Amino acid sequence: MKIVYDSVQKTFHLQNKNISYVMKIIKDGYLVNVYFGKKINKYNESNSIAYYDRGFSPNPDPLDRTFSLDTIPSEYPAYGNGDFRVPAFQVEQKNGSRVTDLRYKSHNIYDGKKKLQGLPSTYVEDEAEAKTLEIVMEDKLIGLTVTLMYTIYIDFDVIARSVSLKNNGEEELNITRAMSASIDYRESNFELITLYGAHINEKNIARRKLVPGIQMVESCRGASSPEQAPFLALVRSDTSEDSGEVYSFNFVYSGNFTAQVQVDQFSNTRVIMGINPSDFSWLLQKGEEFQTPEVIMTYSSDGLNGMSRTYHKLYSTRLCRGTFRDKERPILINNWEATYFDFNADKIKEIAKSGKELGLELFVLDDGWFGTRDDDQSSLGDWIVDKNKLPNGLDDLVNDITNLGMQFGIWFEPEMISEDSDLYRNHPDWALHVPNRMCTVGRSQLVLDLSRKEVCDYIIDAVSNILSNSKITYVKWDMNRHMTDIWSEASEPKRQKETAHRYILGLYYILEALTTKFKHVLFEGCSSGGGRFDAGMIYYMPQTWTSDNSDAVCRLKIQYGTSLVYPPITMGAHVSTVPNHQVGRITPLETRAHVAMSGNFGYELNLMNISQEEKEMMKEQIALYKKIRHIIQFGDFYRILSPFDTNEAAWNFVSNDKTEFVGMYFKILSEPGSSIRTLKFKGLNPDCYYENLETKKVFGGDELMNVGITVNIVVKDFISKLWRFKKTSRME
Ligand code: DGJ
């Protein structure tokens, strides 16, 4: 891994063993991107920019009609000085002008990677793991400096990018757009992959050919949202799961975002990603600096599985932090779908006791334990135990359950406030609202104004009061509505457009404080399921409830789509009852378990209502997951068959040393006359012999990958099969 500045060519070359990223300073200090892709040893301008007069493209130098910012592959394009494509940033000046002109000023290359103040970001544990390049660009007229930051890792094929804008001038500047990354490709022969969805239908995969103009995904919901994920990939038409080029972009941020791909009039492609400029601005007083969140760009020539393995490894080892990063996660039982709001201490203890008998490790008390919360109409904000439900208090319940030998976890929705709550009665101004306007409620609740420090500190105290001196070791952190009525009582009018971003900074401040204070607590993020399942949250919370949809068939797609970017260890996945509460489907318990075992495993059903036979099956499932979870949670994940393309799904998990693997196959609807399927596993050691732990038969890794294994026909809907293989020296 190295970053080389060639002072003759004026090029920056970031390189590790697989990828290269090259920029060049041209003409009077403009910075352009000249290459991103498979590693090259030395860049020597074989693809030099061809300049010629393009008629309608304006020229900064009146004597040179061949040079226009409208046609060059800019690295961080400005608005208003000749480039008519979508700009990477825009800054409003005191005289009303929005035009800027950035030129190269200086650069700095160093080992390691800096922390981004107040923001989640990938990190290094040793400076030798990465190198960082900072390029300072300057608009001399207004005293604006823009520092472009690039980190390349030795072991991950990514470029981590972010930008900081500083006002070194005399007059205040108003940032109205500040992308975290921008790149121009001198071609448009790509297809675009994005992730879209809705509540209980998260992370569907969309793939389409690029067309001229802008295609974009965004959120203006105040959270990264289930509607569109802050992710996009450009691929070739023949790119598959295992071969072909992928350029991808993922935002390490949990709020409003935009990700745009623009194919311009000359068939160049620009990609930008950053905070959504719609309803955003940020005032920079003299001397102040604004730091954007980070974008993780990857390049893979091994298709989408290659891209995913890069994200999985980076995120699980250098984005996720804390005690639980490298720890096997407990198998939990959650009472939400078992009881909803209708529980008392006895009911909870019965479920926990039965769970313990089955081998479950963690009991999670979901919504309804505080205030007078018998439905979703009240009490958010009043984090005080409801003595009607738990007459002996929370500690008594926690003690009873931990005495069983189980861990205890609890649900909060700290960012919200119910109008029917003491918190609201005492602090109505703490909710986001516009004076004299009616507030929009969502799930009968309002959103707390996390742009205010006193509100953040209240949340830290309220959650700390419950967690301090208690044996609680897990928190489910929920967030069940999106932001409206965005206005803050604490901000001056010209700063109101900062509120949505300040909210996210407030959220990160809270999470930093709580996860630092309660290092022994495992935090699981949730936003009505996967409504805020993003890289920003992974920095604070090592796992996320993937979807409120717990139906095994729907989950195949949801988990397949989520796995494009996020590793299985981050995906909360539970076995629930049938008929399923979200879609009414009846699927076999075995299939439900195999789907849930493909992530961070748990149960969410009333154990008092299940048969002895089912209990025996669950016992076996739990014992099995304990044997394979090190492979599922820390191994490599390979998608094999897509539920988006077929009536099937399949994937396999391979341990890091490739001595063990787990394969899974799912058939959704039974099909008459279908051929016998062989399934080819992926990522095995071709020179290793693996024993099928069920049949004891031994096969070479090469045979299992190239010939495949027979999947027997079962004449039923919704079937699944799980294989376990282990390295052996025996070969028959
Ligand atoms: C939405 C979550 O996604 C559910 O799992 C559950 O915690 C409910 N909220 C509780 O209100």
PDB file of N, CA and C and ligand atoms in Angstrom, residues 336 341 366-367 373 411 443 476 478 480 526-529 545 548 604, ligand 1:
ATOM      1  N   TRP A 336     -41.638  -9.085  21.885  1.00  0.00           N
ATOM      2  CA  TRP A 336     -42.551  -8.193  21.149  1.00  0.00           C
ATOM      3  C   TRP A 336     -43.658  -8.973  20.431  1.00  0.00           C
ATOM      4  N   PHE A 341     -47.989  -5.260  23.865  1.00  0.00           N
ATOM      5  CA  PHE A 341     -47.977  -4.467  25.107  1.00  0.00           C
ATOM      6  C   PHE A 341     -48.594  -5.223  26.292  1.00  0.00           C
ATOM      7  N   ASP A 366     -39.195  -5.950  25.370  1.00  0.00           N
ATOM      8  CA  ASP A 366     -39.427  -4.946  24.332  1.00  0.00           C
ATOM      9  C   ASP A 366     -40.327  -3.830  24.855  1.00  0.00           C
ATOM     10  N   ASP A 367     -40.959  -3.129  23.959  1.00  0.00           N
ATOM     11  CA  ASP A 367     -41.782  -1.949  24.257  1.00  0.00           C
ATOM     12  C   ASP A 367     -42.840  -2.240  25.331  1.00  0.00           C
ATOM     13  N   ARG A 373     -47.587   2.745  29.355  1.00  0.00           N
ATOM     14  CA  ARG A 373     -47.587   2.403  27.925  1.00  0.00           C
ATOM     15  C   ARG A 373     -48.278   1.061  27.685  1.00  0.00           C
ATOM     16  N   TRP A 411     -35.654  -2.555  25.838  1.00  0.00           N
ATOM     17  CA  TRP A 411     -35.995  -1.717  24.687  1.00  0.00           C
ATOM     18  C   TRP A 411     -36.122  -0.254  25.107  1.00  0.00           C
ATOM     19  N   ARG A 443     -47.043   7.472  14.252  1.00  0.00           N
ATOM     20  CA  ARG A 443     -47.287   6.478  15.305  1.00  0.00           C
ATOM     21  C   ARG A 443     -47.671   7.193  16.615  1.00  0.00           C
ATOM     22  N   LYS A 476     -32.023  -2.546  22.995  1.00  0.00           N
ATOM     23  CA  LYS A 476     -32.570  -2.391  21.638  1.00  0.00           C
ATOM     24  C   LYS A 476     -32.985  -0.931  21.512  1.00  0.00           C
ATOM     25  N   ASP A 478     -34.689   1.756  19.481  1.00  0.00           N
ATOM     26  CA  ASP A 478     -35.663   1.838  18.396  1.00  0.00           C
ATOM     27  C   ASP A 478     -35.882   3.292  17.959  1.00  0.00           C
ATOM     28  N   ASN A 480     -39.095   5.023  15.615  1.00  0.00           N
ATOM     29  CA  ASN A 480     -40.235   4.570  14.821  1.00  0.00           C
ATOM     30  C   ASN A 480     -40.985   5.626  14.026  1.00  0.00           C
ATOM     31  N   CYS A 526     -32.457  -0.198  15.675  1.00  0.00           N
ATOM     32  CA  CYS A 526     -33.736  -0.599  15.097  1.00  0.00           C
ATOM     33  C   CYS A 526     -34.460   0.670  14.692  1.00  0.00           C
ATOM     34  N   SER A 527     -35.134   0.629  13.559  1.00  0.00           N
ATOM     35  CA  SER A 527     -35.996   1.746  13.209  1.00  0.00           C
ATOM     36  C   SER A 527     -37.188   1.131  12.504  1.00  0.00           C
ATOM     37  N   SER A 528     -38.156   0.680  13.296  1.00  0.00           N
ATOM     38  CA  SER A 528     -39.245  -0.145  12.768  1.00  0.00           C
ATOM     39  C   SER A 528     -38.642  -1.237  11.905  1.00  0.00           C
ATOM     40  N   GLY A 529     -37.594  -1.859  12.382  1.00  0.00           N
ATOM     41  CA  GLY A 529     -36.836  -2.820  11.595  1.00  0.00           C
ATOM     42  C   GLY A 529     -35.647  -2.115  10.970  1.00  0.00           C
ATOM     43  N   TRP A 545     -31.755  -4.631  13.991  1.00  0.00           N
ATOM     44  CA  TRP A 545     -32.929  -5.451  13.691  1.00  0.00           C
ATOM     45  C   TRP A 545     -33.245  -5.208  12.211  1.00  0.00           C
ATOM     46  N   ASP A 548     -38.970  -5.502  10.496  1.00  0.00           N
ATOM     47  CA  ASP A 548     -40.117  -5.936  11.295  1.00  0.00           C
ATOM     48  C   ASP A 548     -40.838  -7.096  10.615  1.00  0.00           C
ATOM     49  N   GLU A 604     -38.666 -14.825  18.472  1.00  0.00           N
ATOM     50  CA  GLU A 604     -39.599 -13.768  18.861  1.00  0.00           C
ATOM     51  C   GLU A 604     -41.010 -14.329  18.761  1.00  0.00           C
TER      52      GLU A 604
HETATM   53  C1  DGJ B   1     -40.725  -1.392  16.144  1.00  0.00           C
HETATM   54  C2  DGJ B   1     -39.690  -2.467  16.213  1.00  0.00           C
HETATM   55  O1  DGJ B   1     -39.140  -2.715  14.977  1.00  0.00           O
HETATM   56  C3  DGJ B   1     -40.318  -3.714  16.808  1.00  0.00           C
HETATM   57  O2  DGJ B   1     -39.414  -4.766  16.793  1.00  0.00           O
HETATM   58  C4  DGJ B   1     -40.769  -3.392  18.197  1.00  0.00           C
HETATM   59  O3  DGJ B   1     -39.675  -3.100  19.009  1.00  0.00           O
HETATM   60  C5  DGJ B   1     -41.747  -2.225  18.169  1.00  0.00           C
HETATM   61  N1  DGJ B   1     -41.206  -1.095  17.460  1.00  0.00           N
HETATM   62  C6  DGJ B   1     -42.112  -1.802  19.552  1.00  0.00           C
HETATM   63  O4  DGJ B   1     -42.897  -0.699  19.564  1.00  0.00           O
END
